[in-house]
């Protein structure tokens, strides 16, 4: 299943690229040309609704690896969901960079701009591991070795 992701720097350039289940951000030349560290305050993730219909919810996972896994999916997911709808009305989320781990120095939690009505959609944040059952990754697109952007049904 093909999709289009669009990364936009506010008041700056936009990077748009096609992706499939084998696409990783780090493998995209245009992405590599971007600054290695971008402030999350100016970074938004635009979801093209053409690929995510009304009967879906969007689950976004950016962090991966044994260190970040220790954060816990459920607790962190609830925190981010609360922040999304409580602070940003489901439109834009600003999250601090995950600078604690050297292994993740180039990974950040992206800020997301969601083109959905927060009263009708539920948003989750998943930390997925490569070891997990691949069936749960059916609608997930890998960003890094074990980080995925996922779409799940309500």
CSV table of C-alpha atoms in Angstrom, one decimal:
chain,number,residue,atom,x,y,z
A,1,UNK,CA,0.0,0.0,0.0
A,2,UNK,CA,1.5,3.3,-1.1
A,3,UNK,CA,1.2,6.5,0.9
A,4,UNK,CA,2.6,10.0,0.9
A,5,UNK,CA,4.1,11.5,4.0
A,6,UNK,CA,4.8,15.2,4.2
A,7,UNK,CA,7.2,16.8,6.7
A,8,UNK,CA,6.9,20.6,7.0
A,9,UNK,CA,9.2,23.0,8.7
A,10,UNK,CA,7.0,25.9,9.7
A,11,UNK,CA,7.9,29.1,7.8
A,12,UNK,CA,10.3,26.9,5.8
A,13,UNK,CA,10.5,24.2,3.2
A,14,UNK,CA,8.3,21.1,2.9
A,15,UNK,CA,9.6,17.6,2.2
A,16,UNK,CA,7.1,15.3,0.6
A,17,UNK,CA,7.9,11.7,-0.4
A,18,UNK,CA,6.2,8.4,-1.3
A,19,UNK,CA,6.7,5.5,1.0
A,20,UNK,CA,5.8,1.9,1.4
A,21,UNK,CA,6.4,-0.7,4.0
A,22,UNK,CA,10.1,-0.8,3.1
A,23,UNK,CA,10.6,3.0,3.3
A,24,UNK,CA,12.8,4.4,6.1
A,25,UNK,CA,13.3,8.1,6.6
A,26,UNK,CA,17.0,7.7,6.9
A,27,UNK,CA,17.1,6.2,3.4
A,28,UNK,CA,15.5,9.2,1.7
A,29,UNK,CA,18.1,11.5,0.2
A,30,UNK,CA,16.1,14.7,0.7
A,31,UNK,CA,15.6,13.8,4.4
A,32,UNK,CA,19.4,13.3,4.8
A,33,UNK,CA,20.0,16.7,3.5
A,34,UNK,CA,18.0,18.3,6.3
A,35,UNK,CA,19.8,19.6,9.4
A,36,UNK,CA,20.6,16.6,11.7
A,37,UNK,CA,18.8,18.4,14.6
A,38,UNK,CA,15.6,20.3,14.0
A,39,UNK,CA,13.7,22.0,16.7
A,40,UNK,CA,10.4,20.2,17.4
A,41,UNK,CA,8.8,23.5,17.9
A,42,UNK,CA,9.0,24.2,14.2
A,43,UNK,CA,8.3,20.6,12.9
A,44,UNK,CA,4.9,19.3,12.0
A,45,UNK,CA,3.8,16.1,10.5
A,46,UNK,CA,1.0,16.4,8.0
A,47,UNK,CA,-1.2,13.3,7.4
A,48,UNK,CA,-2.8,13.0,4.0
A,49,UNK,CA,-6.4,12.1,4.7
A,50,UNK,CA,-6.7,10.5,1.3
A,51,UNK,CA,-4.8,7.5,2.8
A,52,UNK,CA,-6.4,7.5,6.3
A,53,UNK,CA,-10.2,7.4,6.0
A,54,UNK,CA,-12.8,8.2,8.6
A,55,UNK,CA,-12.9,4.6,9.9
A,56,UNK,CA,-9.3,4.7,11.0
A,57,UNK,CA,-7.4,6.2,13.9
A,58,UNK,CA,-3.9,7.3,13.6
A,59,UNK,CA,-1.2,5.7,15.7
A,60,UNK,CA,2.2,7.3,15.4
A,61,UNK,CA,5.4,5.8,16.7
A,62,UNK,CA,8.8,7.4,16.3
A,63,UNK,CA,10.9,6.2,19.2
A,64,UNK,CA,12.4,2.7,19.1
A,65,UNK,CA,15.0,0.6,20.8
A,66,UNK,CA,15.6,-1.0,24.2
A,67,UNK,CA,16.2,2.2,26.0
A,68,UNK,CA,13.1,4.0,24.9
A,69,UNK,CA,11.1,0.8,25.3
A,70,UNK,CA,11.6,1.2,29.0
A,71,UNK,CA,9.3,4.3,28.9
A,72,UNK,CA,6.4,2.0,28.6
A,73,UNK,CA,3.9,2.1,25.7
A,74,UNK,CA,0.7,2.5,27.7
A,75,UNK,CA,1.8,5.3,30.1
A,76,UNK,CA,3.6,7.3,27.4
A,77,UNK,CA,0.7,6.8,25.0
A,78,UNK,CA,-1.8,8.2,27.4
A,79,UNK,CA,0.5,11.1,28.2
A,80,UNK,CA,0.9,12.1,24.6
A,81,UNK,CA,-2.8,11.6,23.8
A,82,UNK,CA,-3.7,13.8,26.7
A,83,UNK,CA,-1.3,16.4,25.5
A,84,UNK,CA,-2.5,16.3,22.0
A,85,UNK,CA,-6.1,16.9,22.8
A,86,UNK,CA,-5.7,18.8,26.1
A,87,UNK,CA,-3.1,21.3,25.0
A,88,UNK,CA,-3.4,21.4,21.2
A,89,UNK,CA,-6.9,20.4,20.4
A,90,UNK,CA,-5.6,17.5,18.3
A,91,UNK,CA,-4.1,19.9,15.8
A,92,UNK,CA,-0.4,20.2,16.7
A,93,UNK,CA,1.8,18.6,19.3
A,94,UNK,CA,5.2,19.7,20.5
A,95,UNK,CA,7.3,17.1,22.2
A,96,UNK,CA,10.8,17.4,23.6
A,97,UNK,CA,13.7,15.8,21.7
A,98,UNK,CA,14.7,12.4,23.0
A,99,UNK,CA,18.3,13.5,23.7
A,100,UNK,CA,18.8,11.2,26.7
A,101,UNK,CA,20.0,8.3,24.7
A,102,UNK,CA,23.1,8.5,22.5
A,103,UNK,CA,21.8,5.7,20.3
A,104,UNK,CA,18.8,7.9,19.4
A,105,UNK,CA,20.8,11.1,18.8
A,106,UNK,CA,19.2,11.6,15.4
A,107,UNK,CA,15.7,10.6,16.4
A,108,UNK,CA,13.2,13.1,17.7
A,109,UNK,CA,9.6,12.9,18.7
A,110,UNK,CA,8.0,14.8,15.9
A,111,UNK,CA,5.3,17.4,16.3
A,112,UNK,CA,2.2,16.2,14.5
A,113,UNK,CA,-0.4,18.2,12.7
A,114,UNK,CA,-3.5,16.0,12.5
A,115,UNK,CA,-6.2,16.8,10.0
A,116,UNK,CA,-8.9,15.1,12.1
A,117,UNK,CA,-11.7,16.0,14.4
A,118,UNK,CA,-10.5,15.1,17.9
A,119,UNK,CA,-14.1,14.5,19.0
A,120,UNK,CA,-14.4,11.7,16.4
A,121,UNK,CA,-11.0,10.1,16.3
A,122,UNK,CA,-8.8,8.5,18.9
A,123,UNK,CA,-5.1,9.0,18.6
A,124,UNK,CA,-2.6,6.6,20.1
A,125,UNK,CA,1.2,6.6,20.3
A,126,UNK,CA,2.8,3.2,20.0
A,127,UNK,CA,6.4,2.1,20.6
A,128,UNK,CA,6.8,-1.0,18.5
A,129,UNK,CA,9.6,-3.5,18.6
A,130,UNK,CA,10.8,-5.7,15.7
A,131,UNK,CA,10.3,-8.7,17.9
A,132,UNK,CA,6.6,-8.1,18.2
A,133,UNK,CA,4.1,-10.1,16.1
A,134,UNK,CA,4.3,-8.7,12.6
A,135,UNK,CA,0.5,-9.0,12.3
A,136,UNK,CA,0.2,-5.8,14.4
A,137,UNK,CA,2.4,-4.0,11.8
A,138,UNK,CA,0.1,-4.7,8.9
A,139,UNK,CA,-0.6,-1.0,8.4
A,140,UNK,CA,2.7,0.3,9.8
A,141,UNK,CA,5.5,2.0,7.8
A,142,UNK,CA,9.0,1.8,9.3
A,143,UNK,CA,10.9,5.0,10.0
A,144,UNK,CA,13.9,3.4,11.5
A,145,UNK,CA,14.9,-0.2,12.3
A,146,UNK,CA,12.1,-0.6,14.9
A,147,UNK,CA,10.1,2.6,14.7
A,148,UNK,CA,6.9,2.7,12.8
A,149,UNK,CA,4.2,5.1,11.6
A,150,UNK,CA,1.0,3.1,12.0
A,151,UNK,CA,-2.7,3.3,11.0
A,152,UNK,CA,-5.2,1.3,13.0
A,153,UNK,CA,-9.0,0.9,12.9
A,154,UNK,CA,-11.1,2.4,15.6
